[in-house]
Coordinates of C-alpha atoms in Angstrom, one line a residue:
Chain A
X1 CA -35.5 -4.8 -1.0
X2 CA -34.0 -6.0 -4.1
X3 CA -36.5 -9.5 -3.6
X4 CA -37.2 -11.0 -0.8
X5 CA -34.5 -11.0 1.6
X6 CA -34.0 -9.0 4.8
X7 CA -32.5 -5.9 4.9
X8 CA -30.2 -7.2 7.1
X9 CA -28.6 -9.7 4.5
X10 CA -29.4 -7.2 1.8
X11 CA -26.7 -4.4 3.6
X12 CA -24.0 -7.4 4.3
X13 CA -24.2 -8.5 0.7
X14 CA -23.5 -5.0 -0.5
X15 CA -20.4 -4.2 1.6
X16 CA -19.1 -8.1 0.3
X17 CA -19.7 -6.7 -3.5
X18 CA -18.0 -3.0 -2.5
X19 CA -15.5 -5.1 -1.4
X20 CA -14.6 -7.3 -4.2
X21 CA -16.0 -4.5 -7.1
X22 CA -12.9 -1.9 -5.5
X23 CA -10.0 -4.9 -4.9
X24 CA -10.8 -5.4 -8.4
X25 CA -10.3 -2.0 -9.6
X26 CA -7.6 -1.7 -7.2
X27 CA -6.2 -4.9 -8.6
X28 CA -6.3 -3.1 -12.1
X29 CA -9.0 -5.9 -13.5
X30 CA -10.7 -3.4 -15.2
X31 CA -12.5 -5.7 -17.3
X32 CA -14.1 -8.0 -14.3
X33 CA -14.7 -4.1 -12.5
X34 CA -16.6 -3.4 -15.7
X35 CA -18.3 -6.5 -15.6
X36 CA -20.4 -5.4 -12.2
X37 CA -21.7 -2.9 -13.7
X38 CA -25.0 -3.3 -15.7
X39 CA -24.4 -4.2 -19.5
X40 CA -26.2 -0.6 -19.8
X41 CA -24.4 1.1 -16.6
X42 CA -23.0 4.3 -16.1
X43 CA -20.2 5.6 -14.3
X44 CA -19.0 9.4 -13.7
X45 CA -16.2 9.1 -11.2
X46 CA -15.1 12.9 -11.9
X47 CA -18.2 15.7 -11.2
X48 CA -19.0 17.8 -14.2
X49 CA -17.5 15.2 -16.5
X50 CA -20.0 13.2 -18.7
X51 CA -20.3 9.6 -17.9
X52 CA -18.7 6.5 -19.3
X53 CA -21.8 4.2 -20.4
X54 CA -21.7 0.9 -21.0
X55 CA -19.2 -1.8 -19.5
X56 CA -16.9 -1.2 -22.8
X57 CA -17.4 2.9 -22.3
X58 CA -16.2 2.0 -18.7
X59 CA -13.2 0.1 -19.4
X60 CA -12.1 2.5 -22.2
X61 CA -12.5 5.2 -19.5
X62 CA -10.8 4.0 -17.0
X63 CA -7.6 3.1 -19.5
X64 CA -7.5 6.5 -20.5
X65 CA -7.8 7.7 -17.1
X66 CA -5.2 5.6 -15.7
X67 CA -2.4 6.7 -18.0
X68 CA -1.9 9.4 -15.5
X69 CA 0.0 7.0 -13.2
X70 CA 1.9 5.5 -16.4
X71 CA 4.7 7.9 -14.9
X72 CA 3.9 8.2 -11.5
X73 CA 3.6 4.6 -10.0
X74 CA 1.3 4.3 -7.4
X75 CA -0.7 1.8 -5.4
X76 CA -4.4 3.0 -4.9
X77 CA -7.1 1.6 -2.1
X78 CA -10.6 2.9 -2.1
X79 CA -12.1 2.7 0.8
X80 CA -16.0 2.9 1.2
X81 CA -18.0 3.1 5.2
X82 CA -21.1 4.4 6.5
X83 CA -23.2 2.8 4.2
X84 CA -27.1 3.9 3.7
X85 CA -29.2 1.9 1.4
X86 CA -32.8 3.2 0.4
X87 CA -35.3 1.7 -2.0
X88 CA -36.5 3.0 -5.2
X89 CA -39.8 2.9 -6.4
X90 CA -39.0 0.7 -9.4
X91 CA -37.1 -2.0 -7.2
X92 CA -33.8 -1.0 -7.6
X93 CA -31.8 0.4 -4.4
X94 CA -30.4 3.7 -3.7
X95 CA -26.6 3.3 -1.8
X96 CA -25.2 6.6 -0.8
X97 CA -21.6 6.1 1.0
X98 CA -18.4 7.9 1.8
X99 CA -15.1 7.3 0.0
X100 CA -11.7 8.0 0.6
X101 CA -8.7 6.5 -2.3
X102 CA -5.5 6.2 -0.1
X103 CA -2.7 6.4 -2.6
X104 CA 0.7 4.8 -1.6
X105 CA 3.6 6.1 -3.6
X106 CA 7.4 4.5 -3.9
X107 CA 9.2 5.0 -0.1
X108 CA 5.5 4.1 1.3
X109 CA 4.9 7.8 1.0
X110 CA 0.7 7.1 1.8
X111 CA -1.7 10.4 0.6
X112 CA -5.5 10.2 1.1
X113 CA -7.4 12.1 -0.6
X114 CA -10.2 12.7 -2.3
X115 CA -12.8 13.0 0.0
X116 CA -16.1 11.6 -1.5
X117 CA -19.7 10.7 -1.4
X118 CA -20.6 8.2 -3.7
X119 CA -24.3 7.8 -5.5
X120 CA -25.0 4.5 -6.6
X121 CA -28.1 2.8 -8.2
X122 CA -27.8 -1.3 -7.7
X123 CA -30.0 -3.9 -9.3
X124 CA -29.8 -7.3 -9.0
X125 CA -30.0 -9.8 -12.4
X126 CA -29.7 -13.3 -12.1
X127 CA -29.3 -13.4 -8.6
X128 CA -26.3 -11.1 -8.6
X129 CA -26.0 -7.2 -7.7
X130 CA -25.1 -4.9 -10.3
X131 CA -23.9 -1.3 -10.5
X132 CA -26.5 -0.1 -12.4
X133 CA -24.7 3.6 -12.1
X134 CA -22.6 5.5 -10.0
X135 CA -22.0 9.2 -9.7
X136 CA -19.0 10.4 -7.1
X137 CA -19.1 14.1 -5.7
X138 CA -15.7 14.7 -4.4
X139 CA -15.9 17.0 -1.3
X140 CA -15.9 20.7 -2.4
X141 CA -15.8 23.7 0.1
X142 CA -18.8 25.7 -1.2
Chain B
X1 CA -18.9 -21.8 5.2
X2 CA -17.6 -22.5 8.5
X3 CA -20.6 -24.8 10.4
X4 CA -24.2 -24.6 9.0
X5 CA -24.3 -20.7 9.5
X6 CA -25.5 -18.4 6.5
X7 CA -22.6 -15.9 5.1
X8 CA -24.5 -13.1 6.5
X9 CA -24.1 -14.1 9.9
X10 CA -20.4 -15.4 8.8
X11 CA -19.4 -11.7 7.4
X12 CA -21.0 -9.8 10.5
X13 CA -19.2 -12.6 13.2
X14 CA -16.1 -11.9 11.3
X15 CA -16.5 -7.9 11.5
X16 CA -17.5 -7.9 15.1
X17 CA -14.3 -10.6 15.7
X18 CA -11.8 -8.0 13.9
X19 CA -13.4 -5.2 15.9
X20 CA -12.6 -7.4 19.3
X21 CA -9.4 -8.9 17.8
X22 CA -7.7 -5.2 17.0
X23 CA -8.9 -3.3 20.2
X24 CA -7.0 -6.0 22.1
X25 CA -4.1 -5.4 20.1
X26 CA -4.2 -1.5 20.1
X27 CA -4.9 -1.7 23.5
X28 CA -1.7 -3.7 24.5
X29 CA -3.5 -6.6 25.4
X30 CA -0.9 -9.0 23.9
X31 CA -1.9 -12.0 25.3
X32 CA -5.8 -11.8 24.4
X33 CA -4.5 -10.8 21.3
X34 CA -2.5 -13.9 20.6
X35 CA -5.6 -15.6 22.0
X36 CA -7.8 -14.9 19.2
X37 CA -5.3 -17.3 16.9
X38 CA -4.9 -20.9 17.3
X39 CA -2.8 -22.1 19.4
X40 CA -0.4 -23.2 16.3
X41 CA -1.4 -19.6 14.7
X42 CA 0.9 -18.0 12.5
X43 CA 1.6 -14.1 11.9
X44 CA 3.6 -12.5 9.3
X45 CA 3.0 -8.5 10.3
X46 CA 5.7 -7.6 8.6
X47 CA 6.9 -8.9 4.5
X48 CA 10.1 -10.7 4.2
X49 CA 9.9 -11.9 7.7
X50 CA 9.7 -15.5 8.9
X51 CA 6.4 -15.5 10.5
X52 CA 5.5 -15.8 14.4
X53 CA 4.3 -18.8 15.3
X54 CA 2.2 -20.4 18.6
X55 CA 0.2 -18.3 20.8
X56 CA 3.4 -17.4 22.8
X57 CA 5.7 -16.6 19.4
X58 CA 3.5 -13.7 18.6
X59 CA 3.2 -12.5 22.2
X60 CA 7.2 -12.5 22.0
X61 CA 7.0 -11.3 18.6
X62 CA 4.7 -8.1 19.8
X63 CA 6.5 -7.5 23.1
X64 CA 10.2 -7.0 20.7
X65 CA 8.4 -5.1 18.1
X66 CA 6.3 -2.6 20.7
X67 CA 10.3 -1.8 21.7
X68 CA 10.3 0.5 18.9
X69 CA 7.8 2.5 21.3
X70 CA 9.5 2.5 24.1
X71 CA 10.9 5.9 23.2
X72 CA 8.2 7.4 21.0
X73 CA 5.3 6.6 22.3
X74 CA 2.4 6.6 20.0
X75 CA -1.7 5.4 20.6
X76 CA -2.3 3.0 17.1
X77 CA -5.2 1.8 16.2
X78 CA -5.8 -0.8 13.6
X79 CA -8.6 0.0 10.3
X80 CA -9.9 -3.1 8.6
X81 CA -12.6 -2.4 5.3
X82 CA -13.3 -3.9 2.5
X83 CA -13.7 -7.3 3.6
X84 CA -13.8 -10.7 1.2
X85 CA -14.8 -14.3 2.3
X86 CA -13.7 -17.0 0.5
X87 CA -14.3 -20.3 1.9
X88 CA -11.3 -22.8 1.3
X89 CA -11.1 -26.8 0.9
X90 CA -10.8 -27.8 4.1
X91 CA -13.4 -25.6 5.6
X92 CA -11.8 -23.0 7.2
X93 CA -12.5 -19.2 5.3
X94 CA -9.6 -17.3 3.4
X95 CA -10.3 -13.6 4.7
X96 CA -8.4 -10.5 2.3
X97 CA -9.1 -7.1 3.5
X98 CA -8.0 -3.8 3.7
X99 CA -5.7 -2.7 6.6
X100 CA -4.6 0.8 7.6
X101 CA -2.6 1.8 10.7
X102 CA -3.6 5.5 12.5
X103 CA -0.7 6.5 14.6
X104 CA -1.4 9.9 17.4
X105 CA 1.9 10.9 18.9
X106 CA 2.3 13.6 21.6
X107 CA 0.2 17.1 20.4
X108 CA -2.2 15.2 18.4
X109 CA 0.0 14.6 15.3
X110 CA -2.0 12.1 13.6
X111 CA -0.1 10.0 10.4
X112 CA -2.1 7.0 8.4
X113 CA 0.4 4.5 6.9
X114 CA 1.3 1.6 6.1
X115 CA -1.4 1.0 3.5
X116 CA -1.5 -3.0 3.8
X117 CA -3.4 -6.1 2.3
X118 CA -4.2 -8.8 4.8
X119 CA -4.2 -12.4 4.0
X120 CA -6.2 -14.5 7.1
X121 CA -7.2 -18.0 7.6
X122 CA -9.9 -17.9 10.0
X123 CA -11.1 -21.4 11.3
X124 CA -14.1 -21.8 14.2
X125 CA -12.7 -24.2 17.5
X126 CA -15.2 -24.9 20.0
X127 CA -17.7 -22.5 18.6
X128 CA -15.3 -19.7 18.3
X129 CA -13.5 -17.9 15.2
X130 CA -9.6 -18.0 15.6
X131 CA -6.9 -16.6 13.4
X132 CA -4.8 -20.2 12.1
X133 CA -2.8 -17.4 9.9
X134 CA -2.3 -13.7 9.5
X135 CA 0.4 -12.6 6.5
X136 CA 0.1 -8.7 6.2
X137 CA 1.3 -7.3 3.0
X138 CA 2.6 -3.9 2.8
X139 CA 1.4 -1.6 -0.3
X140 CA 4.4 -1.2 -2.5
X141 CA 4.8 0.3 -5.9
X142 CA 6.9 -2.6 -8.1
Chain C
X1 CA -30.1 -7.4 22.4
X2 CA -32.6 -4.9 22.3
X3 CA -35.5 -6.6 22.2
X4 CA -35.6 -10.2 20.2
X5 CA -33.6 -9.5 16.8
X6 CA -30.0 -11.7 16.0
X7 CA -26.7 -10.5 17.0
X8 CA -26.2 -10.4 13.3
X9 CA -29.3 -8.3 13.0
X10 CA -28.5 -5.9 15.4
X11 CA -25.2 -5.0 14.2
X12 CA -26.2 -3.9 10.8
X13 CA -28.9 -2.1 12.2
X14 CA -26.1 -0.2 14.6
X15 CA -23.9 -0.5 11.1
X16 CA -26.9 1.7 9.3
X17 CA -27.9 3.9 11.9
X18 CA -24.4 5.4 12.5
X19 CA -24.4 5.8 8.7
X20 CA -27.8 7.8 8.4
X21 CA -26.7 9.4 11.9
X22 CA -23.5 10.8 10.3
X23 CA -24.8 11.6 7.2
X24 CA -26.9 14.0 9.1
X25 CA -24.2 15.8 10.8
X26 CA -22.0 16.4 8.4
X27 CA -24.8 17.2 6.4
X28 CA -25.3 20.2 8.8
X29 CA -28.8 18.6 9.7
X30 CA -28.5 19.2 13.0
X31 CA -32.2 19.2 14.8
X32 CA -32.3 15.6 12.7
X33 CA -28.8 14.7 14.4
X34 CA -30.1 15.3 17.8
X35 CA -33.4 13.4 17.4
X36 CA -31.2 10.5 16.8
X37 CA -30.3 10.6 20.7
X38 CA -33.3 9.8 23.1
X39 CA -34.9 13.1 24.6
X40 CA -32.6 13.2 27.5
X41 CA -29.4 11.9 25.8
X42 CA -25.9 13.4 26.2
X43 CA -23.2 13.9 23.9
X44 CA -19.6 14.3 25.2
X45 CA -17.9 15.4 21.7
X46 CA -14.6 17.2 23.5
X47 CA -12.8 15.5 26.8
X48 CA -12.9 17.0 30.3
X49 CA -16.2 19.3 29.4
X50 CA -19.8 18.4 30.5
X51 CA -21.7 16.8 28.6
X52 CA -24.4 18.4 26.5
X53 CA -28.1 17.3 27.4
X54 CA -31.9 17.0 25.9
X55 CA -31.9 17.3 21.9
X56 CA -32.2 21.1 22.0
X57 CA -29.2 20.8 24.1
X58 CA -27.8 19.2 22.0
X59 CA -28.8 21.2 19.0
X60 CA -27.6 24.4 20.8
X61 CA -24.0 22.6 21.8
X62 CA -23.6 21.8 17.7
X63 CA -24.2 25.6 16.9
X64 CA -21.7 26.8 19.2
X65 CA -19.5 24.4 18.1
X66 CA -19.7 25.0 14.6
X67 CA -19.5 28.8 15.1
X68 CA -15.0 28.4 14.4
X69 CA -15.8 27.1 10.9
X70 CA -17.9 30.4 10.4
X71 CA -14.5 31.8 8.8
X72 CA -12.7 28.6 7.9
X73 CA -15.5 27.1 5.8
X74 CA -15.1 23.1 5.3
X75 CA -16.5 19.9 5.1
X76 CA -15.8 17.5 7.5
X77 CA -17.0 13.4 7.4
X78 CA -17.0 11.3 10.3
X79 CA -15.9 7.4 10.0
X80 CA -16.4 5.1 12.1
X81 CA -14.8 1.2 12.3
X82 CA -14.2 -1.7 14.5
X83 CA -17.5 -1.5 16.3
X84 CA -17.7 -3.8 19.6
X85 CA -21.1 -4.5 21.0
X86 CA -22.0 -5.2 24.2
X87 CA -25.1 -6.0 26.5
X88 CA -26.0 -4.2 29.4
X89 CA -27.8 -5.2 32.5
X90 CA -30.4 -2.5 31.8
X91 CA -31.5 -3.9 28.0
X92 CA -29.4 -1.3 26.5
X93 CA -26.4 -2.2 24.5
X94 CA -22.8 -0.6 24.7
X95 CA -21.3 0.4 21.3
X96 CA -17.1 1.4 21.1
X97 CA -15.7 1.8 18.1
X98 CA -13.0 4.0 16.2
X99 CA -13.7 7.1 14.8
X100 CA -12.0 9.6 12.3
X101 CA -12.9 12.6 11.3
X102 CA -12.1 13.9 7.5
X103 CA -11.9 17.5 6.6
X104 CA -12.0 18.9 3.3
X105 CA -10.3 22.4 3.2
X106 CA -10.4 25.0 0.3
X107 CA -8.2 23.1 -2.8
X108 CA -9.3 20.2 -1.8
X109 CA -6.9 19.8 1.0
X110 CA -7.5 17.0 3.4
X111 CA -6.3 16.6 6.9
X112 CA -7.7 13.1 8.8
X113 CA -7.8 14.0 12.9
X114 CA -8.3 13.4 15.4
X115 CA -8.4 9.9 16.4
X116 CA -11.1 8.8 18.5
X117 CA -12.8 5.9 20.5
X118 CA -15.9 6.3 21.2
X119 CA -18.1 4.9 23.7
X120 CA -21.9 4.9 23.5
X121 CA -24.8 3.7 25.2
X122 CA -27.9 2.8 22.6
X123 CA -31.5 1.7 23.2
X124 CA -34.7 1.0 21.8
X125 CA -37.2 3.4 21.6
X126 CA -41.0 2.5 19.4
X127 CA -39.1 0.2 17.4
X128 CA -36.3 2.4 16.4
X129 CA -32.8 2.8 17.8
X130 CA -31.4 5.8 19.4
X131 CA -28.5 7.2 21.1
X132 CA -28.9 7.5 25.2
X133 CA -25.1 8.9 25.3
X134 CA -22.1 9.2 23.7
X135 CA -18.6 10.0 24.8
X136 CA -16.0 10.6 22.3
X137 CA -12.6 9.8 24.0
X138 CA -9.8 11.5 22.0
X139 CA -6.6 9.4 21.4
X140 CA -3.5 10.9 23.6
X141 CA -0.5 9.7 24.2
X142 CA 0.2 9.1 27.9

């Protein structure tokens, strides 16, 4: 594991970090998101798009993406579950999850959608998990 | 955290008490629903409302709100995820979490709303983890 | 529990294995799927039909099932939630919990349903957990 604790406490702290990395995000505390990523860490939340890098490259991504909703006000939840953690040969840990974003628009109109497995690489760096990337496929029909 | 137990065991106690909590609740199990708060528990399951209070408030409180059913009736079950602990002054653990309702009427017509933030105060009496306060908030685009 | 591990321990372990279990199902892995059940387990997917039995049983039941996406190509992820454990008389444990299922058509189109609880039986086999028998209880309305 990432040290020397159990897999058991391993998997609980990493659904505790999911959950305060995506109320973050969700929050719109971009900034603090950014900051649990890796200073170096890479995130490609659209496939076939190149990823933001660094935790600047990640907040300056996520601004520009978010302008989208600058006239279409929503409320957005990202939900992550069935969780699989594997380790990697240099230490760092392999988390491979499903994701849905359940959008609520005005009249509580709720949408959920995309459909997503998510690809992450975590470290730990004084004592804390980090994203150290993260690649989401959204669900495609081949 | 609440006693001498780690947060691993904390965050797993607390899924597996949501788990029993909810399937009392979506099973119409009122009273052992109520149970699982204090006895001076409070429960706010709907914004802008004055919340239910003592065991036998929110079993009054369910009972007139259930009405809605009597009419349309529906199977609901209750989705909790992306659970935070936060442990507060006085010992007791501020719990913020994701909630979703899934609603089956008659054919198999399935709808997923309200997207909702919960707010709980979970304490431990006599070895056991009760709800002293539930306030759910609705997902609402200001 | 099965054998000498925590309560805390055993329910990310159940947490993990559903994870890896579903991955393999929707994953179309399906031989991998069934040796996730003990050799003579049973899977109840549908209501009111027999159960399928054995892996290859099992294995077979899959293929026929799958045949109706043969022209309606998707792909579907299964969620689970609110997991309840319980101890048996026999050593084995009872595991209910919710269940959606999430299908991806074509365009990216998503539909959540049905609604399920499901109720399985789970025991230890070599030092690895498997699935004795599951029975998938679709949510209808009275």
């Amino acid at each position: 594991m990432i040290g020397t604790e159990s897999l058991t406490d391993l998997y609980v702290e990493v659904q505790h970090f999911y959950a305060r990395q995506m109320h973050l995000l969700d929050g719109g505390a971009f900034e603090e998101y950014a900051a649990t990523f890796t200073e170096d860490g890479e995130f490609t939340h659209t496939p076939q798009q190149p990823p933001a890098r660094t935790r600047a490259g990640i907040v300056a991504e996520l601004n520009r993406f978010h302008q989208r909703f600058a006239d279409d006000p929503v409320v957005r939840r990202h939900w992550f579950n069935m969780l699989k953690l594997d380790p990697l040969d240099d230490g760092a840990i392999a988390a491979t999850y499903y994701a849905l974003v359940v959008t609520t628009r005005p009249g509580r109109n709720v949408t959920i959608a995309p459909s997503c497995v998510v690809h992450d690489v975590l470290v730990r760096e004084h004592g804390a998990l980090l994203t150290r990337s993260r690649k989401v496929d959204h669900d495609l029909v081949p």
